Amino acid sequence: MDKDNGFFQGLAQRVLAEMPPEDRFSQADAEALARHKGALLALGDELVRAFYDTLFAHPPTARVFREGERPDREETLRRWWQRTVQGPLDEGYFAWMAKVGLVHVVRGVENPMMLAMASFVAAFVEHKTHEGGHPEAEPLTEAFYRLSMAVGAVITHGYDRYRALALYNVAGMEPALLERLTVEEAREMLEAIRKEGA
Ligand code: HEM
């Protein structure tokens, strides 16, 4: 179990380290969110409803869910919101997000769906804090965007890593080899496209 947690923690650390520090979710952002956790917590119920109304109104995302599953999903998202807003938004939190990414892979949730909903949550916070005339609406919105980007990056990078690991387990292809072949393939495609265009 510790070994697994180390995997998720390492994955999350690598992702965050790749983001330029100026744009990365920071300690100052975490503090801004912590100062207003009461106001953020109060948005929970409305956020959860809007989140699932959106997913259920769109056939490709609605198809992911099983009959009668919505109340359970609302409850897990409500708990995610409470844990997110209450913090701490530390290594353990981002390792948990990497694990949550894996849960979504198992259910066939694709990266574009995850990224769109990470953006949805940030836009919801922006809209609600401005609409409510919150005195720190701007810094709160910016902090939340960076948090959403970090969560989205951890989850989607996780998707790539699990795919590479699956290929290794099933076909014995080393992740480093897969990466090299991917780059080579992309280079060849690009060359072919450029030749066609010439
Ligand atoms: C910002 C985006 C999202 C967040 C933060 C999020 C968060 C979560 C969390 C915390 C869980 C519980 C994980 C666990 O049991 O350990 C969960 C489960 C689930 N989510 Fe999401 N989710 C997001 C986007 C989506 C999207 C876009 C879909 C579908 C289109 C989706 C469908 C599901 C499903 C089906 C489960 C249940 C998985 C299972 O236990 O079988 N989620 N989500």
mmCIF file with all atom_site columns, N, CA and C in Angstrom, residues 138-167:
data_model
loop_
_atom_site.group_PDB
_atom_site.id
_atom_site.type_symbol
_atom_site.label_atom_id
_atom_site.label_alt_id
_atom_site.label_comp_id
_atom_site.label_asym_id
_atom_site.label_entity_id
_atom_site.label_seq_id
_atom_site.pdbx_PDB_ins_code
_atom_site.Cartn_x
_atom_site.Cartn_y
_atom_site.Cartn_z
_atom_site.occupancy
_atom_site.B_iso_or_equiv
_atom_site.pdbx_formal_charge
_atom_site.auth_seq_id
_atom_site.auth_comp_id
_atom_site.auth_asym_id
_atom_site.auth_atom_id
_atom_site.pdbx_PDB_model_num
ATOM 1  N N  . GLU A 1 138 ? -11.169 38.246 -7.169  1.00 0.00 ? 138 GLU A N  1
ATOM 2  C CA . GLU A 1 138 ? -10.118 38.103 -8.182  1.00 0.00 ? 138 GLU A CA 1
ATOM 3  C C  . GLU A 1 138 ? -8.995  37.147 -7.750  1.00 0.00 ? 138 GLU A C  1
ATOM 4  N N  . PRO A 1 139 ? -8.347  37.410 -6.578  1.00 0.00 ? 139 PRO A N  1
ATOM 5  C CA . PRO A 1 139 ? -7.290  36.467 -6.161  1.00 0.00 ? 139 PRO A CA 1
ATOM 6  C C  . PRO A 1 139 ? -7.815  35.048 -5.932  1.00 0.00 ? 139 PRO A C  1
ATOM 7  N N  . LEU A 1 140 ? -9.060  34.956 -5.434  1.00 0.00 ? 140 LEU A N  1
ATOM 8  C CA . LEU A 1 140 ? -9.637  33.624 -5.215  1.00 0.00 ? 140 LEU A CA 1
ATOM 9  C C  . LEU A 1 140 ? -9.803  32.885 -6.540  1.00 0.00 ? 140 LEU A C  1
ATOM 10 N N  . THR A 1 141 ? -10.299 33.619 -7.539  1.00 0.00 ? 141 THR A N  1
ATOM 11 C CA . THR A 1 141 ? -10.511 33.019 -8.860  1.00 0.00 ? 141 THR A CA 1
ATOM 12 C C  . THR A 1 141 ? -9.186  32.544 -9.443  1.00 0.00 ? 141 THR A C  1
ATOM 13 N N  . GLU A 1 142 ? -8.172  33.397 -9.333  1.00 0.00 ? 142 GLU A N  1
ATOM 14 C CA . GLU A 1 142 ? -6.862  33.025 -9.899  1.00 0.00 ? 142 GLU A CA 1
ATOM 15 C C  . GLU A 1 142 ? -6.279  31.809 -9.194  1.00 0.00 ? 142 GLU A C  1
ATOM 16 N N  . ALA A 1 143 ? -6.404  31.807 -7.855  1.00 0.00 ? 143 ALA A N  1
ATOM 17 C CA . ALA A 1 143 ? -5.882  30.670 -7.086  1.00 0.00 ? 143 ALA A CA 1
ATOM 18 C C  . ALA A 1 143 ? -6.609  29.395 -7.502  1.00 0.00 ? 143 ALA A C  1
ATOM 19 N N  . PHE A 1 144 ? -7.934  29.507 -7.703  1.00 0.00 ? 144 PHE A N  1
ATOM 20 C CA . PHE A 1 144 ? -8.692  28.304 -8.037  1.00 0.00 ? 144 PHE A CA 1
ATOM 21 C C  . PHE A 1 144 ? -8.389  27.804 -9.444  1.00 0.00 ? 144 PHE A C  1
ATOM 22 N N  . TYR A 1 145 ? -8.128  28.726 -10.368 1.00 0.00 ? 145 TYR A N  1
ATOM 23 C CA . TYR A 1 145 ? -7.745  28.297 -11.716 1.00 0.00 ? 145 TYR A CA 1
ATOM 24 C C  . TYR A 1 145 ? -6.447  27.498 -11.657 1.00 0.00 ? 145 TYR A C  1
ATOM 25 N N  . ARG A 1 146 ? -5.483  28.009 -10.883 1.00 0.00 ? 146 ARG A N  1
ATOM 26 C CA . ARG A 1 146 ? -4.206  27.276 -10.814 1.00 0.00 ? 146 ARG A CA 1
ATOM 27 C C  . ARG A 1 146 ? -4.396  25.912 -10.152 1.00 0.00 ? 146 ARG A C  1
ATOM 28 N N  . LEU A 1 147 ? -5.267  25.861 -9.150  1.00 0.00 ? 147 LEU A N  1
ATOM 29 C CA . LEU A 1 147 ? -5.536  24.563 -8.519  1.00 0.00 ? 147 LEU A CA 1
ATOM 30 C C  . LEU A 1 147 ? -6.178  23.613 -9.534  1.00 0.00 ? 147 LEU A C  1
ATOM 31 N N  . SER A 1 148 ? -7.156  24.111 -10.280 1.00 0.00 ? 148 SER A N  1
ATOM 32 C CA . SER A 1 148 ? -7.840  23.251 -11.262 1.00 0.00 ? 148 SER A CA 1
ATOM 33 C C  . SER A 1 148 ? -6.874  22.753 -12.330 1.00 0.00 ? 148 SER A C  1
ATOM 34 N N  . MET A 1 149 ? -5.970  23.637 -12.767 1.00 0.00 ? 149 MET A N  1
ATOM 35 C CA . MET A 1 149 ? -4.988  23.213 -13.774 1.00 0.00 ? 149 MET A CA 1
ATOM 36 C C  . MET A 1 149 ? -4.079  22.132 -13.205 1.00 0.00 ? 149 MET A C  1
ATOM 37 N N  . ALA A 1 150 ? -3.688  22.295 -11.924 1.00 0.00 ? 150 ALA A N  1
ATOM 38 C CA . ALA A 1 150 ? -2.806  21.303 -11.303 1.00 0.00 ? 150 ALA A CA 1
ATOM 39 C C  . ALA A 1 150 ? -3.527  19.955 -11.193 1.00 0.00 ? 150 ALA A C  1
ATOM 40 N N  . VAL A 1 151 ? -4.779  19.997 -10.746 1.00 0.00 ? 151 VAL A N  1
ATOM 41 C CA . VAL A 1 151 ? -5.549  18.751 -10.624 1.00 0.00 ? 151 VAL A CA 1
ATOM 42 C C  . VAL A 1 151 ? -5.707  18.112 -12.009 1.00 0.00 ? 151 VAL A C  1
ATOM 43 N N  . GLY A 1 152 ? -6.062  18.926 -13.005 1.00 0.00 ? 152 GLY A N  1
ATOM 44 C CA . GLY A 1 152 ? -6.240  18.408 -14.372 1.00 0.00 ? 152 GLY A CA 1
ATOM 45 C C  . GLY A 1 152 ? -4.947  17.814 -14.910 1.00 0.00 ? 152 GLY A C  1
ATOM 46 N N  . ALA A 1 153 ? -3.822  18.486 -14.634 1.00 0.00 ? 153 ALA A N  1
ATOM 47 C CA . ALA A 1 153 ? -2.529  17.996 -15.144 1.00 0.00 ? 153 ALA A CA 1
ATOM 48 C C  . ALA A 1 153 ? -2.160  16.670 -14.487 1.00 0.00 ? 153 ALA A C  1
ATOM 49 N N  . VAL A 1 154 ? -2.372  16.563 -13.180 1.00 0.00 ? 154 VAL A N  1
ATOM 50 C CA . VAL A 1 154 ? -2.030  15.318 -12.469 1.00 0.00 ? 154 VAL A CA 1
ATOM 51 C C  . VAL A 1 154 ? -2.883  14.169 -13.001 1.00 0.00 ? 154 VAL A C  1
ATOM 52 N N  . ILE A 1 155 ? -4.183  14.429 -13.145 1.00 0.00 ? 155 ILE A N  1
ATOM 53 C CA . ILE A 1 155 ? -5.098  13.368 -13.588 1.00 0.00 ? 155 ILE A CA 1
ATOM 54 C C  . ILE A 1 155 ? -4.779  12.930 -15.024 1.00 0.00 ? 155 ILE A C  1
ATOM 55 N N  . THR A 1 156 ? -4.552  13.897 -15.916 1.00 0.00 ? 156 THR A N  1
ATOM 56 C CA . THR A 1 156 ? -4.357  13.516 -17.323 1.00 0.00 ? 156 THR A CA 1
ATOM 57 C C  . THR A 1 156 ? -2.970  12.904 -17.546 1.00 0.00 ? 156 THR A C  1
ATOM 58 N N  . HIS A 1 157 ? -1.980  13.387 -16.825 1.00 0.00 ? 157 HIS A N  1
ATOM 59 C CA . HIS A 1 157 ? -0.661  12.760 -16.955 1.00 0.00 ? 157 HIS A CA 1
ATOM 60 C C  . HIS A 1 157 ? -0.728  11.321 -16.431 1.00 0.00 ? 157 HIS A C  1
ATOM 61 N N  . GLY A 1 158 ? -1.492  11.172 -15.339 1.00 0.00 ? 158 GLY A N  1
ATOM 62 C CA . GLY A 1 158 ? -1.675  9.821  -14.795 1.00 0.00 ? 158 GLY A CA 1
ATOM 63 C C  . GLY A 1 158 ? -2.200  8.880  -15.866 1.00 0.00 ? 158 GLY A C  1
ATOM 64 N N  . TYR A 1 159 ? -3.148  9.366  -16.666 1.00 0.00 ? 159 TYR A N  1
ATOM 65 C CA . TYR A 1 159 ? -3.751  8.560  -17.729 1.00 0.00 ? 159 TYR A CA 1
ATOM 66 C C  . TYR A 1 159 ? -2.659  8.018  -18.666 1.00 0.00 ? 159 TYR A C  1
ATOM 67 N N  . ASP A 1 160 ? -1.734  8.897  -19.064 1.00 0.00 ? 160 ASP A N  1
ATOM 68 C CA . ASP A 1 160 ? -0.621  8.494  -19.941 1.00 0.00 ? 160 ASP A CA 1
ATOM 69 C C  . ASP A 1 160 ? 0.263   7.449  -19.281 1.00 0.00 ? 160 ASP A C  1
ATOM 70 N N  . ARG A 1 161 ? 0.566   7.688  -18.002 1.00 0.00 ? 161 ARG A N  1
ATOM 71 C CA . ARG A 1 161 ? 1.443   6.755  -17.292 1.00 0.00 ? 161 ARG A CA 1
ATOM 72 C C  . ARG A 1 161 ? 0.804   5.369  -17.172 1.00 0.00 ? 161 ARG A C  1
ATOM 73 N N  . TYR A 1 162 ? -0.504  5.337  -16.858 1.00 0.00 ? 162 TYR A N  1
ATOM 74 C CA . TYR A 1 162 ? -1.164  4.042  -16.698 1.00 0.00 ? 162 TYR A CA 1
ATOM 75 C C  . TYR A 1 162 ? -1.203  3.298  -18.029 1.00 0.00 ? 162 TYR A C  1
ATOM 76 N N  . ARG A 1 163 ? -1.387  4.061  -19.100 1.00 0.00 ? 163 ARG A N  1
ATOM 77 C CA . ARG A 1 163 ? -1.410  3.446  -20.432 1.00 0.00 ? 163 ARG A CA 1
ATOM 78 C C  . ARG A 1 163 ? -0.040  2.819  -20.736 1.00 0.00 ? 163 ARG A C  1
ATOM 79 N N  . ALA A 1 164 ? 1.015   3.570  -20.419 1.00 0.00 ? 164 ALA A N  1
ATOM 80 C CA . ALA A 1 164 ? 2.369   3.068  -20.668 1.00 0.00 ? 164 ALA A CA 1
ATOM 81 C C  . ALA A 1 164 ? 2.636   1.827  -19.808 1.00 0.00 ? 164 ALA A C  1
ATOM 82 N N  . LEU A 1 165 ? 2.176   1.874  -18.555 1.00 0.00 ? 165 LEU A N  1
ATOM 83 C CA . LEU A 1 165 ? 2.401   0.724  -17.673 1.00 0.00 ? 165 LEU A CA 1
ATOM 84 C C  . LEU A 1 165 ? 1.621   -0.491 -18.150 1.00 0.00 ? 165 LEU A C  1
ATOM 85 N N  . ALA A 1 166 ? 0.390   -0.231 -18.657 1.00 0.00 ? 166 ALA A N  1
ATOM 86 C CA . ALA A 1 166 ? -0.438  -1.341 -19.148 1.00 0.00 ? 166 ALA A CA 1
ATOM 87 C C  . ALA A 1 166 ? 0.263   -2.015 -20.323 1.00 0.00 ? 166 ALA A C  1
ATOM 88 N N  . LEU A 1 167 ? 0.830   -1.201 -21.212 1.00 0.00 ? 167 LEU A N  1
ATOM 89 C CA . LEU A 1 167 ? 1.518   -1.748 -22.375 1.00 0.00 ? 167 LEU A CA 1
ATOM 90 C C  . LEU A 1 167 ? 2.730   -2.563 -21.939 1.00 0.00 ? 167 LEU A C  1
#
